[in-house]
mmCIF file with all atom_site columns, C-alpha atoms in Angstrom:
data_model
loop_
_atom_site.group_PDB
_atom_site.id
_atom_site.type_symbol
_atom_site.label_atom_id
_atom_site.label_alt_id
_atom_site.label_comp_id
_atom_site.label_asym_id
_atom_site.label_entity_id
_atom_site.label_seq_id
_atom_site.pdbx_PDB_ins_code
_atom_site.Cartn_x
_atom_site.Cartn_y
_atom_site.Cartn_z
_atom_site.occupancy
_atom_site.B_iso_or_equiv
_atom_site.pdbx_formal_charge
_atom_site.auth_seq_id
_atom_site.auth_comp_id
_atom_site.auth_asym_id
_atom_site.auth_atom_id
_atom_site.pdbx_PDB_model_num
ATOM 1  C CA . UNK O 1 1  ? 27.198 168.009 -315.348 1.00 44.00 ? 280 UNK O CA 1
ATOM 2  C CA . UNK O 1 2  ? 28.494 171.442 -314.401 1.00 52.00 ? 281 UNK O CA 1
ATOM 3  C CA . UNK O 1 3  ? 29.521 170.224 -310.946 1.00 59.00 ? 282 UNK O CA 1
ATOM 4  C CA . UNK O 1 4  ? 31.923 167.664 -312.409 1.00 59.00 ? 283 UNK O CA 1
ATOM 5  C CA . UNK O 1 5  ? 33.428 170.339 -314.670 1.00 61.00 ? 284 UNK O CA 1
ATOM 6  C CA . UNK O 1 6  ? 33.973 172.559 -311.625 1.00 62.00 ? 285 UNK O CA 1
ATOM 7  C CA . UNK O 1 7  ? 35.701 169.704 -309.759 1.00 63.00 ? 286 UNK O CA 1
ATOM 8  C CA . UNK O 1 8  ? 37.948 169.104 -312.770 1.00 68.00 ? 287 UNK O CA 1
ATOM 9  C CA . UNK O 1 9  ? 38.812 172.808 -312.938 1.00 75.00 ? 288 UNK O CA 1
ATOM 10 C CA . UNK O 1 10 ? 39.787 172.801 -309.257 1.00 75.00 ? 289 UNK O CA 1
ATOM 11 C CA . UNK O 1 11 ? 42.040 169.788 -309.812 1.00 76.00 ? 290 UNK O CA 1
ATOM 12 C CA . UNK O 1 12 ? 43.709 171.474 -312.777 1.00 80.00 ? 291 UNK O CA 1
ATOM 13 C CA . UNK O 1 13 ? 44.257 174.635 -310.748 1.00 82.00 ? 292 UNK O CA 1
ATOM 14 C CA . UNK O 1 14 ? 45.858 172.719 -307.881 1.00 82.00 ? 293 UNK O CA 1
ATOM 15 C CA . UNK O 1 15 ? 48.073 170.709 -310.233 1.00 81.00 ? 294 UNK O CA 1
ATOM 16 C CA . UNK O 1 16 ? 49.120 173.890 -312.053 1.00 85.00 ? 295 UNK O CA 1
ATOM 17 C CA . UNK O 1 17 ? 49.983 175.572 -308.771 1.00 84.00 ? 296 UNK O CA 1
ATOM 18 C CA . UNK O 1 18 ? 52.119 172.646 -307.620 1.00 84.00 ? 297 UNK O CA 1
ATOM 19 C CA . UNK O 1 19 ? 53.922 172.411 -310.968 1.00 84.00 ? 298 UNK O CA 1
ATOM 20 C CA . UNK O 1 20 ? 54.583 176.157 -310.989 1.00 87.00 ? 299 UNK O CA 1
ATOM 21 C CA . UNK O 1 21 ? 55.986 176.004 -307.480 1.00 85.00 ? 300 UNK O CA 1
ATOM 22 C CA . UNK O 1 22 ? 58.292 173.118 -308.413 1.00 82.00 ? 301 UNK O CA 1
ATOM 23 C CA . UNK O 1 23 ? 59.542 174.850 -311.562 1.00 86.00 ? 302 UNK O CA 1
ATOM 24 C CA . UNK O 1 24 ? 60.094 178.076 -309.624 1.00 85.00 ? 303 UNK O CA 1
ATOM 25 C CA . UNK O 1 25 ? 62.044 176.243 -306.936 1.00 79.00 ? 304 UNK O CA 1
ATOM 26 C CA . UNK O 1 26 ? 64.220 174.520 -309.525 1.00 80.00 ? 305 UNK O CA 1
ATOM 27 C CA . UNK O 1 27 ? 64.993 177.784 -311.320 1.00 83.00 ? 306 UNK O CA 1
ATOM 28 C CA . UNK O 1 28 ? 65.806 179.480 -308.029 1.00 76.00 ? 307 UNK O CA 1
ATOM 29 C CA . UNK O 1 29 ? 68.188 176.700 -307.026 1.00 74.00 ? 308 UNK O CA 1
ATOM 30 C CA . UNK O 1 30 ? 69.982 176.771 -310.348 1.00 75.00 ? 309 UNK O CA 1
ATOM 31 C CA . UNK O 1 31 ? 70.404 180.547 -310.593 1.00 81.00 ? 310 UNK O CA 1
ATOM 32 C CA . UNK O 1 32 ? 71.040 181.663 -307.014 1.00 73.00 ? 311 UNK O CA 1
ATOM 33 C CA . UNK O 1 33 ? 74.658 182.229 -305.933 1.00 80.00 ? 312 UNK O CA 1
ATOM 34 C CA . UNK O 1 34 ? 74.166 181.225 -302.281 1.00 76.00 ? 313 UNK O CA 1
ATOM 35 C CA . UNK O 1 35 ? 76.017 178.900 -299.972 1.00 82.00 ? 314 UNK O CA 1
ATOM 36 C CA . UNK O 1 36 ? 74.813 175.331 -299.657 1.00 79.00 ? 315 UNK O CA 1
ATOM 37 C CA . UNK O 1 37 ? 73.568 175.945 -296.117 1.00 86.00 ? 316 UNK O CA 1
ATOM 38 C CA . UNK O 1 38 ? 71.583 179.035 -297.157 1.00 86.00 ? 317 UNK O CA 1
ATOM 39 C CA . UNK O 1 39 ? 70.179 177.255 -300.214 1.00 79.00 ? 318 UNK O CA 1
ATOM 40 C CA . UNK O 1 40 ? 69.050 174.295 -298.091 1.00 83.00 ? 319 UNK O CA 1
ATOM 41 C CA . UNK O 1 41 ? 67.452 176.653 -295.561 1.00 88.00 ? 320 UNK O CA 1
ATOM 42 C CA . UNK O 1 42 ? 65.618 178.548 -298.311 1.00 82.00 ? 321 UNK O CA 1
ATOM 43 C CA . UNK O 1 43 ? 64.550 175.309 -299.932 1.00 79.00 ? 322 UNK O CA 1
ATOM 44 C CA . UNK O 1 44 ? 63.223 173.983 -296.623 1.00 87.00 ? 323 UNK O CA 1
ATOM 45 C CA . UNK O 1 45 ? 61.239 177.184 -296.039 1.00 89.00 ? 324 UNK O CA 1
ATOM 46 C CA . UNK O 1 46 ? 59.818 176.992 -299.558 1.00 83.00 ? 325 UNK O CA 1
ATOM 47 C CA . UNK O 1 47 ? 58.860 173.351 -299.113 1.00 83.00 ? 326 UNK O CA 1
ATOM 48 C CA . UNK O 1 48 ? 57.265 174.128 -295.756 1.00 89.00 ? 327 UNK O CA 1
ATOM 49 C CA . UNK O 1 49 ? 55.214 176.926 -297.340 1.00 87.00 ? 328 UNK O CA 1
ATOM 50 C CA . UNK O 1 50 ? 54.217 174.717 -300.266 1.00 84.00 ? 329 UNK O CA 1
ATOM 51 C CA . UNK O 1 51 ? 53.289 171.891 -297.917 1.00 85.00 ? 330 UNK O CA 1
ATOM 52 C CA . UNK O 1 52 ? 51.100 174.217 -295.866 1.00 87.00 ? 331 UNK O CA 1
ATOM 53 C CA . UNK O 1 53 ? 49.355 175.598 -298.958 1.00 85.00 ? 332 UNK O CA 1
ATOM 54 C CA . UNK O 1 54 ? 48.723 172.135 -300.392 1.00 84.00 ? 333 UNK O CA 1
ATOM 55 C CA . UNK O 1 55 ? 47.500 170.911 -297.011 1.00 85.00 ? 334 UNK O CA 1
ATOM 56 C CA . UNK O 1 56 ? 45.114 173.859 -296.725 1.00 85.00 ? 335 UNK O CA 1
ATOM 57 C CA . UNK O 1 57 ? 43.850 173.296 -300.253 1.00 83.00 ? 336 UNK O CA 1
ATOM 58 C CA . UNK O 1 58 ? 43.332 169.575 -299.682 1.00 83.00 ? 337 UNK O CA 1
ATOM 59 C CA . UNK O 1 59 ? 41.601 170.334 -296.380 1.00 85.00 ? 338 UNK O CA 1
ATOM 60 C CA . UNK O 1 60 ? 39.251 172.729 -298.152 1.00 84.00 ? 339 UNK O CA 1
ATOM 61 C CA . UNK O 1 61 ? 38.478 170.092 -300.781 1.00 83.00 ? 340 UNK O CA 1
ATOM 62 C CA . UNK O 1 62 ? 37.812 167.476 -298.090 1.00 85.00 ? 341 UNK O CA 1
ATOM 63 C CA . UNK O 1 63 ? 35.470 169.870 -296.303 1.00 86.00 ? 342 UNK O CA 1
ATOM 64 C CA . UNK O 1 64 ? 33.632 170.584 -299.543 1.00 84.00 ? 343 UNK O CA 1
ATOM 65 C CA . UNK O 1 65 ? 33.307 166.884 -300.349 1.00 85.00 ? 344 UNK O CA 1
ATOM 66 C CA . UNK O 1 66 ? 32.062 166.153 -296.828 1.00 88.00 ? 345 UNK O CA 1
ATOM 67 C CA . UNK O 1 67 ? 29.389 168.808 -297.267 1.00 87.00 ? 346 UNK O CA 1
ATOM 68 C CA . UNK O 1 68 ? 28.347 167.341 -300.599 1.00 88.00 ? 347 UNK O CA 1
ATOM 69 C CA . UNK O 1 69 ? 28.259 163.860 -299.078 1.00 88.00 ? 348 UNK O CA 1
ATOM 70 C CA . UNK O 1 70 ? 25.943 165.077 -296.298 1.00 90.00 ? 349 UNK O CA 1
ATOM 71 C CA . UNK O 1 71 ? 23.614 166.625 -298.871 1.00 90.00 ? 350 UNK O CA 1
ATOM 72 C CA . UNK O 1 72 ? 23.523 163.426 -300.923 1.00 90.00 ? 351 UNK O CA 1
ATOM 73 C CA . UNK O 1 73 ? 22.926 161.307 -297.816 1.00 91.00 ? 352 UNK O CA 1
ATOM 74 C CA . UNK O 1 74 ? 20.078 163.599 -296.741 1.00 91.00 ? 353 UNK O CA 1
ATOM 75 C CA . UNK O 1 75 ? 18.563 163.406 -300.229 1.00 90.00 ? 354 UNK O CA 1
ATOM 76 C CA . UNK O 1 76 ? 18.828 159.598 -300.320 1.00 91.00 ? 355 UNK O CA 1
ATOM 77 C CA . UNK O 1 77 ? 17.195 159.297 -296.903 1.00 92.00 ? 356 UNK O CA 1
ATOM 78 C CA . UNK O 1 78 ? 14.362 161.603 -297.948 1.00 91.00 ? 357 UNK O CA 1
ATOM 79 C CA . UNK O 1 79 ? 13.734 159.566 -301.091 1.00 89.00 ? 358 UNK O CA 1
ATOM 80 C CA . UNK O 1 80 ? 13.909 156.288 -299.144 1.00 88.00 ? 359 UNK O CA 1
ATOM 81 C CA . UNK O 1 81 ? 11.271 157.588 -296.698 1.00 88.00 ? 360 UNK O CA 1
ATOM 82 C CA . UNK O 1 82 ? 8.977  158.365 -299.622 1.00 87.00 ? 361 UNK O CA 1
ATOM 83 C CA . UNK O 1 83 ? 9.303  154.778 -300.821 1.00 82.00 ? 362 UNK O CA 1
ATOM 84 C CA . UNK O 1 84 ? 8.414  153.311 -297.415 1.00 79.00 ? 363 UNK O CA 1
#
């Protein structure tokens, strides 16, 4: 039960981070007196950073899920051996 709550909390944290980044980027674009070229460059850098952070976070989640899958598979095999 607690494991599912933890997974939900992680999803909420990731979604909150992404939304905050998007809102921050929008505010920055609307309030910054920069040239179009500079704004595009800054936006590209911000998107690259966000992409890297999201990719790292997703990678961490995939690694965690793979570890959990291995544990479940090991547990299922152990229980199957007991039945045979």
